[in-house]
Short mmCIF file of C-alpha atoms and ligand atoms in Angstrom, two decimals:
data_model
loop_
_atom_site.label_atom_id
_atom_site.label_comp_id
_atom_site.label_asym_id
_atom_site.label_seq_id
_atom_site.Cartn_x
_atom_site.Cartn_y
_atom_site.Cartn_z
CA UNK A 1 89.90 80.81 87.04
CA UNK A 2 92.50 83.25 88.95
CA UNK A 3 91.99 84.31 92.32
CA UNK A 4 92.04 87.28 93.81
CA UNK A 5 92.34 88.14 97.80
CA UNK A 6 89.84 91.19 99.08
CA UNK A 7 90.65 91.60 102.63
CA UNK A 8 88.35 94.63 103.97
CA UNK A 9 89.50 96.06 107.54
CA UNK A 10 86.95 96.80 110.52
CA UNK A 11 86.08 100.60 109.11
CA UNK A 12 85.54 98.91 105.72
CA UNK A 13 82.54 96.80 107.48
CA UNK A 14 81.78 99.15 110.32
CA UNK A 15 78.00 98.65 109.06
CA UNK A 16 75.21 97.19 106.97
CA UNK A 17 75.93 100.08 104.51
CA UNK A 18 79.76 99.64 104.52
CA UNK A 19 79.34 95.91 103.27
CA UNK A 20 77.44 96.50 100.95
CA UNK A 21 79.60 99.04 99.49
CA UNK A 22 82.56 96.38 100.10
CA UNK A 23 80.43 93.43 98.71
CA UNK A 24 79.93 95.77 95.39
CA UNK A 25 83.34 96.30 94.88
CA UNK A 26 83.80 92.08 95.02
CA UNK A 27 81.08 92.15 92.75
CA UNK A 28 83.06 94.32 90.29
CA UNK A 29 85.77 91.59 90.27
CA UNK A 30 83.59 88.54 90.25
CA UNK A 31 81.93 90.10 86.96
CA UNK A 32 85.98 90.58 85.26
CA UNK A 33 85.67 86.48 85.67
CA UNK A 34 87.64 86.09 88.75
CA UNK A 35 87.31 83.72 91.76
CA UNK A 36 87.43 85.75 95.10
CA UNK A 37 88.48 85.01 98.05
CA UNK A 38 87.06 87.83 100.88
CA UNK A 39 88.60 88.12 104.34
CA UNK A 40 86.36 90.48 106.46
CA UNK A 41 88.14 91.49 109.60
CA UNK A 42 85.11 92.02 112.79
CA UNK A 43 82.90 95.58 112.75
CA UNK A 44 85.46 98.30 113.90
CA UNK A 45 85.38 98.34 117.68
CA UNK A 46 83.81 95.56 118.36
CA UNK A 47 87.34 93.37 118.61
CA UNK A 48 88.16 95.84 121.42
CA UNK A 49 84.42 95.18 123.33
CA UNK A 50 85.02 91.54 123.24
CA UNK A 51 88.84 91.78 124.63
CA UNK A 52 87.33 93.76 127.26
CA UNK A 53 84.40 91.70 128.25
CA UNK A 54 87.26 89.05 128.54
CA UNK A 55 89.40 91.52 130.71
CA UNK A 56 86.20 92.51 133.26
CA UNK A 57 85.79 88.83 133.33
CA UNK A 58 88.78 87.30 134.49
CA UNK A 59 91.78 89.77 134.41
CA UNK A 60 94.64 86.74 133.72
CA UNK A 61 92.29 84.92 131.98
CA UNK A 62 92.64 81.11 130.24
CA UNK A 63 93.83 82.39 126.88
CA UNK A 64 92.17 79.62 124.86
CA UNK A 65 88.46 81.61 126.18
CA UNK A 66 90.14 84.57 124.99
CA UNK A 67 90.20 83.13 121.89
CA UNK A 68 87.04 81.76 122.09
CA UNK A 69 85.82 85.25 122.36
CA UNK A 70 87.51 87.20 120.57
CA UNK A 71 87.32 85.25 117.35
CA UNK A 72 83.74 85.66 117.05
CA UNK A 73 83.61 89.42 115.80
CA UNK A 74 84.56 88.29 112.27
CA UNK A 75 81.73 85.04 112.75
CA UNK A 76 79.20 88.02 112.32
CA UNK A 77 80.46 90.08 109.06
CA UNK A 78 81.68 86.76 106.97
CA UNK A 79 78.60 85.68 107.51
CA UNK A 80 76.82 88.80 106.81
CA UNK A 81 78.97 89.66 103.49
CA UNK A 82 77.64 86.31 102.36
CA UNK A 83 74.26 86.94 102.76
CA UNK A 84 74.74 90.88 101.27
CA UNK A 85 76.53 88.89 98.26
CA UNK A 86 74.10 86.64 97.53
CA UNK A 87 71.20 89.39 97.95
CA UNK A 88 72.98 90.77 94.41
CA UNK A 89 72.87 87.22 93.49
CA UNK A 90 76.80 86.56 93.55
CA UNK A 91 77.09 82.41 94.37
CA UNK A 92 79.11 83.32 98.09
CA UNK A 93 79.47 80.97 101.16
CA UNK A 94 81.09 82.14 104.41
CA UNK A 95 84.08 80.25 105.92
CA UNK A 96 84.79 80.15 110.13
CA UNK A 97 88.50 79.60 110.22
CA UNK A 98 87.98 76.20 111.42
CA UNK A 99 85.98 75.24 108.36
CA UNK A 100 88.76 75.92 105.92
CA UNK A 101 90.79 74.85 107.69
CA UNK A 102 92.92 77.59 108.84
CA UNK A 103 95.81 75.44 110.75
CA UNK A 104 97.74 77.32 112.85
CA UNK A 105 99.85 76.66 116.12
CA UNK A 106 98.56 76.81 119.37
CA UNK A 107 99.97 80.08 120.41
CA UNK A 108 96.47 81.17 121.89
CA UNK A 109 96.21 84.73 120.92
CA UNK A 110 99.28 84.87 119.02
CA UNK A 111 99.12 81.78 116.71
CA UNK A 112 100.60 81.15 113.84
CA UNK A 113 99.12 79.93 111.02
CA UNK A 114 100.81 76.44 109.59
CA UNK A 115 98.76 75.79 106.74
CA UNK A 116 95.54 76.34 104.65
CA UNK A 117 94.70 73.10 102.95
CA UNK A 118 92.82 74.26 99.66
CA UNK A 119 90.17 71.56 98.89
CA UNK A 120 87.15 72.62 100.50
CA UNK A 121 87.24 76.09 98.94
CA UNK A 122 88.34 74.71 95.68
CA UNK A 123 85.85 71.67 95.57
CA UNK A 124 83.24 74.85 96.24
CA UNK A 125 84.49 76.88 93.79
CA UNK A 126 84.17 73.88 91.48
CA UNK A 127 80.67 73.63 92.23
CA UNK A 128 79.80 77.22 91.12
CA UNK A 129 80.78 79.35 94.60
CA UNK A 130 82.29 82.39 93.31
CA UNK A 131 83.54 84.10 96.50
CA UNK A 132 84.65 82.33 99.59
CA UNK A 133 84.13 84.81 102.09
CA UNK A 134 86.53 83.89 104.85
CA UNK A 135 86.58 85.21 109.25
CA UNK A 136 90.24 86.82 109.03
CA UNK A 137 92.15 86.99 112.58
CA UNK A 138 91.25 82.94 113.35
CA UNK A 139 91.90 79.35 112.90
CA UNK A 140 92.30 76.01 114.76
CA UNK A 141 94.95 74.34 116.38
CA UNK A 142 96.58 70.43 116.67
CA UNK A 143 94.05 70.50 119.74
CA UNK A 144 90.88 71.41 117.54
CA UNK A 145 90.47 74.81 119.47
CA UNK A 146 89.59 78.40 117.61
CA UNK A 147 92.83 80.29 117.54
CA UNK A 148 93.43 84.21 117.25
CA UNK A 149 96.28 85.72 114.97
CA UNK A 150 96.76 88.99 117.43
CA UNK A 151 95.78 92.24 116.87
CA UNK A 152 95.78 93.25 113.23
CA UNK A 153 96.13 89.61 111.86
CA UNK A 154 93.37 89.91 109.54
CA UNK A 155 95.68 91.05 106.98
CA UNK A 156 97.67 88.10 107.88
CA UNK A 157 95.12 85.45 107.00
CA UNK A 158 94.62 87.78 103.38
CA UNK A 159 98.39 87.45 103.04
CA UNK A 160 98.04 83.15 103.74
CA UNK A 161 95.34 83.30 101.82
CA UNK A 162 96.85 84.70 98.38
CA UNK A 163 99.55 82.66 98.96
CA UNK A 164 97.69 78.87 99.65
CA UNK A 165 95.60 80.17 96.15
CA UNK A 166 98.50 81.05 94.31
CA UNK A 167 96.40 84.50 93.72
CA UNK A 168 97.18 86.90 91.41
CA UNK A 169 97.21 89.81 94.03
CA UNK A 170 96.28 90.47 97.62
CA UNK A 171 94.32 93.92 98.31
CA UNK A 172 93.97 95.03 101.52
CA UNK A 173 90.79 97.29 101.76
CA UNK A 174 91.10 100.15 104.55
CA UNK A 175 90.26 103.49 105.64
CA UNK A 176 93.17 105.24 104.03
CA UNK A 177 94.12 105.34 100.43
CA UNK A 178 97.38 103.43 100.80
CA UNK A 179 100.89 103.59 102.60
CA UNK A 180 101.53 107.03 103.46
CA UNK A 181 105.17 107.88 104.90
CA UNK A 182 103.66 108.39 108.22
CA UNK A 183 100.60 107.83 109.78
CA UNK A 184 98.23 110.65 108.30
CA UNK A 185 96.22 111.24 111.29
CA UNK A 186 99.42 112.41 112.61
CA UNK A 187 100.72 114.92 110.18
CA UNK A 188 98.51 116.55 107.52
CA UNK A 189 101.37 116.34 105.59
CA UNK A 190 102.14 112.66 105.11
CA UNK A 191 102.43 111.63 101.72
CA UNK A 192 101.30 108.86 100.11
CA UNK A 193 103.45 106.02 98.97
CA UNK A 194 102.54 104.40 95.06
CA UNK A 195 105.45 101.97 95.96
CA UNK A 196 107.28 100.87 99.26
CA UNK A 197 109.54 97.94 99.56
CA UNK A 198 108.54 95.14 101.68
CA UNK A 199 111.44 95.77 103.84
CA UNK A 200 110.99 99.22 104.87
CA UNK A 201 106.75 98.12 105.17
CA UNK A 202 108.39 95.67 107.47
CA UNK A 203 110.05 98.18 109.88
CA UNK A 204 107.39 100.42 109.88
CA UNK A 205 104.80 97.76 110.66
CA UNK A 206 106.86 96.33 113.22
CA UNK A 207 107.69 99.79 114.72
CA UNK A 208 104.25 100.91 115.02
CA UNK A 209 102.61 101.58 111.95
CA UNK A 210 99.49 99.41 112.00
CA UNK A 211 97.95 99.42 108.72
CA UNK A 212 99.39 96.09 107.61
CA UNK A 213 100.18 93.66 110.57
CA UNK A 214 103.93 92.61 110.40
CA UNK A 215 103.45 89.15 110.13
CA UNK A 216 101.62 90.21 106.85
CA UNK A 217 104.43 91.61 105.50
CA UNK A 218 106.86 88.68 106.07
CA UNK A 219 104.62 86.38 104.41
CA UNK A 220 104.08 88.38 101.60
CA UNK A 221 107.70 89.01 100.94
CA UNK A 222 108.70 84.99 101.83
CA UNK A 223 105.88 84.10 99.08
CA UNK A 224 106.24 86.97 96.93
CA UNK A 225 102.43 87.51 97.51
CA UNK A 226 101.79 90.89 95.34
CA UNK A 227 100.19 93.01 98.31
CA UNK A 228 98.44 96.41 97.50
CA UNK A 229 96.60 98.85 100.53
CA UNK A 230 93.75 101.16 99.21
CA UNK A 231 90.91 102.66 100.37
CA UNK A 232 87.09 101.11 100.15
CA UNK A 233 85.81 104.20 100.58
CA UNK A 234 86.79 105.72 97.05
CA UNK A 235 86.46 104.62 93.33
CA UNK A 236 89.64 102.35 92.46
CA UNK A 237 91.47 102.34 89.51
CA UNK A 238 93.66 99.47 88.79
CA UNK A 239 96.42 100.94 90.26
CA UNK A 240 95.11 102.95 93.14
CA UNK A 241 96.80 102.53 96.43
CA UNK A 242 100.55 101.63 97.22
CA UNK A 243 102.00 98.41 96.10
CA UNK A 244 104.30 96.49 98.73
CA UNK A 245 107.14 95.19 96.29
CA UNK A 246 110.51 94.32 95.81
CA UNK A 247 112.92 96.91 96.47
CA UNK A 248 114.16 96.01 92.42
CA UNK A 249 111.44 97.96 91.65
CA UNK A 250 111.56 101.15 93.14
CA UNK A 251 113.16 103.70 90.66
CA UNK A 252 114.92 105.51 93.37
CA UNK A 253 114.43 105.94 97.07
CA UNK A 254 115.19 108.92 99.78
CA UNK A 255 117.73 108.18 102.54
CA UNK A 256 114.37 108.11 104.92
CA UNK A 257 111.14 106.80 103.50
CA UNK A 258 108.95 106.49 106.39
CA UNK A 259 108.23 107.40 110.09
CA UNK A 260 106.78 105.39 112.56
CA UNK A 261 105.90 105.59 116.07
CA UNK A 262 104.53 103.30 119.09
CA UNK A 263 102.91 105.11 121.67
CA UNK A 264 102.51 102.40 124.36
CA UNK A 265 105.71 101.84 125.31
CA UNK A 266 107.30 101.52 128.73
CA UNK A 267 111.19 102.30 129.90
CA UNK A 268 112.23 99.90 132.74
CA UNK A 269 115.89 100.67 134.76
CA UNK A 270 117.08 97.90 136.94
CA UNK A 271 119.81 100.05 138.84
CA UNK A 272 122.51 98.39 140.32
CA UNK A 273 122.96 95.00 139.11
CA UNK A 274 126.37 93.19 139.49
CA UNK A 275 128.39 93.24 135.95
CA UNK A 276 129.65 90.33 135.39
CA UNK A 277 129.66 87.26 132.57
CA UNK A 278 125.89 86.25 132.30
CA UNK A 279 123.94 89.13 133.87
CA UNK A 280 122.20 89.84 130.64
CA UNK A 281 121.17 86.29 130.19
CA UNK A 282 119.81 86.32 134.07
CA UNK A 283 118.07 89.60 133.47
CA UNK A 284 116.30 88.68 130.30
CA UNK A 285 115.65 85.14 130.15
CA UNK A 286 113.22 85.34 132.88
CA UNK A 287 111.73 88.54 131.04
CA UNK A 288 111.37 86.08 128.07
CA UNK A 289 109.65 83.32 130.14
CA UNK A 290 107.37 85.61 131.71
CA UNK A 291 106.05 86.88 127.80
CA UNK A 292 107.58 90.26 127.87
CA UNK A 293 108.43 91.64 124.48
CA UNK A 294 111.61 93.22 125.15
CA UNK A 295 113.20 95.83 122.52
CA UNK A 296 115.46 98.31 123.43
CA UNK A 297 118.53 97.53 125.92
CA UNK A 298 120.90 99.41 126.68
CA UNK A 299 123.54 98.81 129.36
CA UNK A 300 125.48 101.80 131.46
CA UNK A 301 128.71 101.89 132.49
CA UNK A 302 130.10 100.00 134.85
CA UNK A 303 130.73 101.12 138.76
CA UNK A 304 132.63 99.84 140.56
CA UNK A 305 131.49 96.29 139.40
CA UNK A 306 128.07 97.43 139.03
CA UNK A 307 126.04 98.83 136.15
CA UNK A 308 122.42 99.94 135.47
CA UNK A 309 120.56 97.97 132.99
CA UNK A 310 117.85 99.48 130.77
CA UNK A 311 115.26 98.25 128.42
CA UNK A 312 111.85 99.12 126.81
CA UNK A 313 108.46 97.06 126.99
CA UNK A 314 105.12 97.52 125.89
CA UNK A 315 103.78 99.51 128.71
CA UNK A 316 101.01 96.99 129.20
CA UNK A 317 103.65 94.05 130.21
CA UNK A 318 105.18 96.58 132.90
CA UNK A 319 103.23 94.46 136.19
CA UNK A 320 104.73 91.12 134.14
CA UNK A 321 108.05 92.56 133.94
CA UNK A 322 108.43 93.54 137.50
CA UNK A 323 107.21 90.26 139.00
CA UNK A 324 109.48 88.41 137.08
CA UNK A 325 112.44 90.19 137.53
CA UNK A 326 111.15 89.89 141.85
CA UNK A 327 111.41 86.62 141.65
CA UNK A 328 114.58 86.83 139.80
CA UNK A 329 116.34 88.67 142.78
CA UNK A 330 114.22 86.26 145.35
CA UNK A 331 115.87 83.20 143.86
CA UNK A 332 119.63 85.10 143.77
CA UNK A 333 119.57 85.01 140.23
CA UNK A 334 119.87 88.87 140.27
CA UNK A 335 120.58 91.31 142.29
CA UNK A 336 119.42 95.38 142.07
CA UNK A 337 119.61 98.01 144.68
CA UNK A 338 115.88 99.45 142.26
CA UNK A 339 113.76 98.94 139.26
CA UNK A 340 112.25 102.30 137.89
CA UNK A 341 109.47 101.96 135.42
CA UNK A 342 109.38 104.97 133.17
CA UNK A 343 105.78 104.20 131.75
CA UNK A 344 105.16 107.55 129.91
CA UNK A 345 107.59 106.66 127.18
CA UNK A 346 106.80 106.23 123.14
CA UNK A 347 109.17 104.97 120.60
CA UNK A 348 109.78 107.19 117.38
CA UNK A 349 111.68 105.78 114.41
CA UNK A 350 113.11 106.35 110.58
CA UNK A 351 112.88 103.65 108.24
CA UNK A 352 114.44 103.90 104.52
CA UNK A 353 116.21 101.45 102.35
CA UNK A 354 117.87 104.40 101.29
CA UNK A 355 120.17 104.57 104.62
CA UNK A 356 122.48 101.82 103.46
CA UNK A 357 124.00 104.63 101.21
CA UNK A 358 123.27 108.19 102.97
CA UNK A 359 125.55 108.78 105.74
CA UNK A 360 124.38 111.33 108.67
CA UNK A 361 121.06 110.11 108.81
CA UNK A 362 121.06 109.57 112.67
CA UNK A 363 123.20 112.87 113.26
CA UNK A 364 119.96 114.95 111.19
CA UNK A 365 117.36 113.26 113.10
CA UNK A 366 119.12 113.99 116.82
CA UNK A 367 119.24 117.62 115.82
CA UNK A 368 115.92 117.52 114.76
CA UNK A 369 114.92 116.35 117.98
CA UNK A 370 117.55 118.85 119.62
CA UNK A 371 115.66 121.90 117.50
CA UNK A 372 112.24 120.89 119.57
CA UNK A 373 114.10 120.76 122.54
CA UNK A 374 112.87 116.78 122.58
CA UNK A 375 115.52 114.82 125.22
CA UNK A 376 116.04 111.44 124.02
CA UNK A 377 116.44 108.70 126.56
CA UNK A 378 117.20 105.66 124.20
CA UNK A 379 118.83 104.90 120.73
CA UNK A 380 118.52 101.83 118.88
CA UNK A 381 119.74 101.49 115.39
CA UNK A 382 119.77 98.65 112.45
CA UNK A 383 120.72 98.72 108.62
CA UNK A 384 117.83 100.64 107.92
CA UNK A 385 115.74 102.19 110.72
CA UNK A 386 116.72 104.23 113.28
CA UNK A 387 114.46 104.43 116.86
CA UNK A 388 114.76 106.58 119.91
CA UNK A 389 112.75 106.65 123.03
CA UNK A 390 111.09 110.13 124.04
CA UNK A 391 108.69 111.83 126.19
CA UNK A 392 105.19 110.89 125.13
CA UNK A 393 103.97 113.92 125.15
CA UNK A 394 106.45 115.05 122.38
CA UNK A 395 105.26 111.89 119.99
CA UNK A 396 103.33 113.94 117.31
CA UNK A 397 105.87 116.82 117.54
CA UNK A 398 108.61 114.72 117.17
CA UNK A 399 106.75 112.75 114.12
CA UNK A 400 105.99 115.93 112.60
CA UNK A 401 109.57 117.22 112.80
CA UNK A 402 111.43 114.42 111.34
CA UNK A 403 108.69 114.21 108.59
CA UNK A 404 110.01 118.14 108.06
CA UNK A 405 113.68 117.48 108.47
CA UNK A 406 113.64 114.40 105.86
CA UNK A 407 111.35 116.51 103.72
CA UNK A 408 109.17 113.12 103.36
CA UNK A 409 106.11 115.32 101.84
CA UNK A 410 108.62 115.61 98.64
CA UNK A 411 108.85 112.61 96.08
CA UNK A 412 112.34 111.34 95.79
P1 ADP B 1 91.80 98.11 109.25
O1 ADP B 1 90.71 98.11 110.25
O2 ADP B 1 91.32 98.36 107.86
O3 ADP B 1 92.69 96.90 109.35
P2 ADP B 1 93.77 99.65 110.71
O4 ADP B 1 93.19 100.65 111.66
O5 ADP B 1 94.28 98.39 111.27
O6 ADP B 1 92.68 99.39 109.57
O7 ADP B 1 94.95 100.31 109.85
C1 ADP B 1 94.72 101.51 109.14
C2 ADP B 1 95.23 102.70 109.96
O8 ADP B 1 96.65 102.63 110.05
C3 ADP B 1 94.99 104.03 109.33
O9 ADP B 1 93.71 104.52 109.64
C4 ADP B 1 96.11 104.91 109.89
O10 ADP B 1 95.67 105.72 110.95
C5 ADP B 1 97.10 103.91 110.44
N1 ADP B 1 98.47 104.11 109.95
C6 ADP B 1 99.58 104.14 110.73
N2 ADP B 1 100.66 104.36 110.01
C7 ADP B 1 100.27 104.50 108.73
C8 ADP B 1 100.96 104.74 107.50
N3 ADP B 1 102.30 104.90 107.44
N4 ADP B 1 100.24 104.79 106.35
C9 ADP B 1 98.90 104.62 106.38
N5 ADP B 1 98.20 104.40 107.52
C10 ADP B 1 98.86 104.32 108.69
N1 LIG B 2 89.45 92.24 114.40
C1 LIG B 2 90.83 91.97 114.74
C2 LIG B 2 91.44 93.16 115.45
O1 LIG B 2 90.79 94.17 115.62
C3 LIG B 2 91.64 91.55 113.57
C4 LIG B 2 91.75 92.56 112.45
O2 LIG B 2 90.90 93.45 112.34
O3 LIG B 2 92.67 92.45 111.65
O4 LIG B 2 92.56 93.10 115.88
MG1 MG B 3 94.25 96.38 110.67
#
């Protein structure tokens, strides 16, 4: 039989109501003869009432609890999917991570998954099962313990998933209609995408836009997993939504296709540190020990043998940042006269494939920003995307302005 992958997102199961919509719409697929494989993510807001019940609890808590926690939102809706499935008298079993087995690393709350050995599901399927429905977000480590996938990584057990079963396509079920070229509850005039290269959905996942986790992406495009995002709210047509695909098969693309922003970000100054050989490595290998994601740096001119350094953080990893960079300067690894955090930051970017070939991309979006009278306090810039630090309360003003300038609400 082929396989298909339903992965339905936290608005998509929000209720008894919602899953039974969602369980129709496997029941529609199950009927054109296929086997399905259903990934529920955990009731919408209840992943954020666990992580803070673990927070109140113990605020540096023992991350394999956190996992132990956290993982048990999507216990609830595989297990009620089943149930709803077999009510309409679809053969369904749920599957806890663990029971697959989901193998992953032991990265507790960011794991990775390693491998999904196929039997068990397959042996089911032998025996008449017709879906598997499967807790996303979750699996087990070498030690035996429940593992989480971080935020998001529902989609990234769908993406495993379709790939372990060889399936014929991977839909993503979620509360908009597909991949719009920004985020539509930001501007009312985002567009939606029918096709978007898993490159450029790789920038803007990893730059902010959430409706596919990144990980997702990059193990759809390593696998060549054939990943569509549509909406479980609406009637779908076979080719409802936008397809994540090669860039091959785009007819034509404009210079920008997307815009994506991260509000939470944080701007961190160390001013005053000695320039010399090795000061970046003494600055940001302790950063790196201590778990902070680092992304922007940018280092000032030099002084007098001295320069500021600055980089950008998630705005929650500020407190981790500044103890480790106190005991940096306690040991005499580093010296700094001050370390400013800036903690009202966000990061705005422009992705599009189409950059490789249009010149004057970067030039149109700083005088975009200039027309708004937005100051810019960072630039960072690769092959295809272009970010820049700003105010944050000049995030949906800026979004809305570059959406404007690249005139993304017009098909190429
Ligand atoms: P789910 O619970 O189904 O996984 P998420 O909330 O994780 O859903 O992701 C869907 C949300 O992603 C949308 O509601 C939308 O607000 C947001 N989003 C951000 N950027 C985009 C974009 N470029 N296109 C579509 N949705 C986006
Ligand atoms: N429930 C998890 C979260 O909210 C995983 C997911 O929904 O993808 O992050
Ligand atoms: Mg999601």
């Amino acid at each position: 039989m082929p396989t298909l992958v339903m992965k339905f997102g936290g608005t998509s199961v929000a209720n008894l109501d919602r899953i039974k919509r969602a369980a129709k719409r496997v029941g529609v697929e199950v009927a054109k003869g296929y086997d399905v494989i259903v990934i529920v993510s955990a009731m919408s807001g209840k992943t954020n009432e666990l992580v803070g019940w673990v927070n109140e609890t113990s605020p540096l808590y023992d991350a394999r609890e956190y996992d132990a926690v956290v993982a048990s939102g999507e216990l609830v809706t595989a297990g009620l999917m089943a149930l709803t499935l077999q009510e309409m008298d679809v053969p369904a079993r749920s599957w806890q991570g663990w029971q697959v087995p989901v193998l992953t690393t032991s990265a507790h709350s960011s794991a990775r998954i390693e491998d999904i050995p196929t039997e068990n599901i397959n042996a089911k399927f032998g025996e008449g099962m017709k879906v598997a429905v499967v807790a996303g977000f979750q699996g087990v480590s070498p030690e035996g313990r429940v593992t989480t996938l971080g935020r998001g990584g529902s989609d990234t057990t769908a993406v495993a998933f379709a790939a372990a079963f060889d399936a014929e396509r991977c839909d993503i079920y979620t509360d908009v209609d597909g991949v719009y070229t920004t985020d539509p509850r930001v501007s009312d005039k985002a567009r939606k995408l029918d096709k978007i290269a898993f490159e450029e959905m790789l920038e803007l996942a990893s730059l902010g836009a959430k409706v596919l986790q990144t990980r997702s992406v990059e193990l759809a495009m390593r696998y060549k997993v054939k990943l569509r995002v549509l909406s479980s709210f609406e009637e779908q047509s076979d080719d409802a939504g936008t397809l994540v695909c090669d860039e091959e098969e785009l007819m034509e693309s404009n210079a920008v296709s997307g815009v994506a922003f991260s509000r939470d970000e944080a701007k961190m100054t160390l001013i005053s540190v000695a320039d010399r050989p090795g000061i970046a490595a003494a600055i940001f290998g302790p950063l790196a020990d201590a778990g902070v994601n680092v992304d922007m740096i940018v280092q000032n001119i030099s002084e007098e043998g001295r320069t500021d350094m600055t980089f950008s953080c998630p705005v929650d990893q500020v407190a981790r940042a500044e103890k480790a960079m106190e005991e940096a300067k306690t040991s005499g690894e580093i010296n700094y006269h001050d370390l400013v955090a800036d903690t009202d930051v966000a990061k705005v970017s422009v992705v599009g494939i189409g950059m490789r070939s249009h010149a004057g991309v970067a030039a149109k979006m700083f005088a975009s920003l200039r027309e708004e009278g937005i100051n810019i306090k960072v630039i960072t810039t690769s092959e295809i995307k272009i970010s820049v630090l700003i105010d944050r309360k000049y995030m949906e003003l800026a979004v809305q302005a570059l959406h404007d300038a690249f005139e993304l609400d017009k098909a190429a």
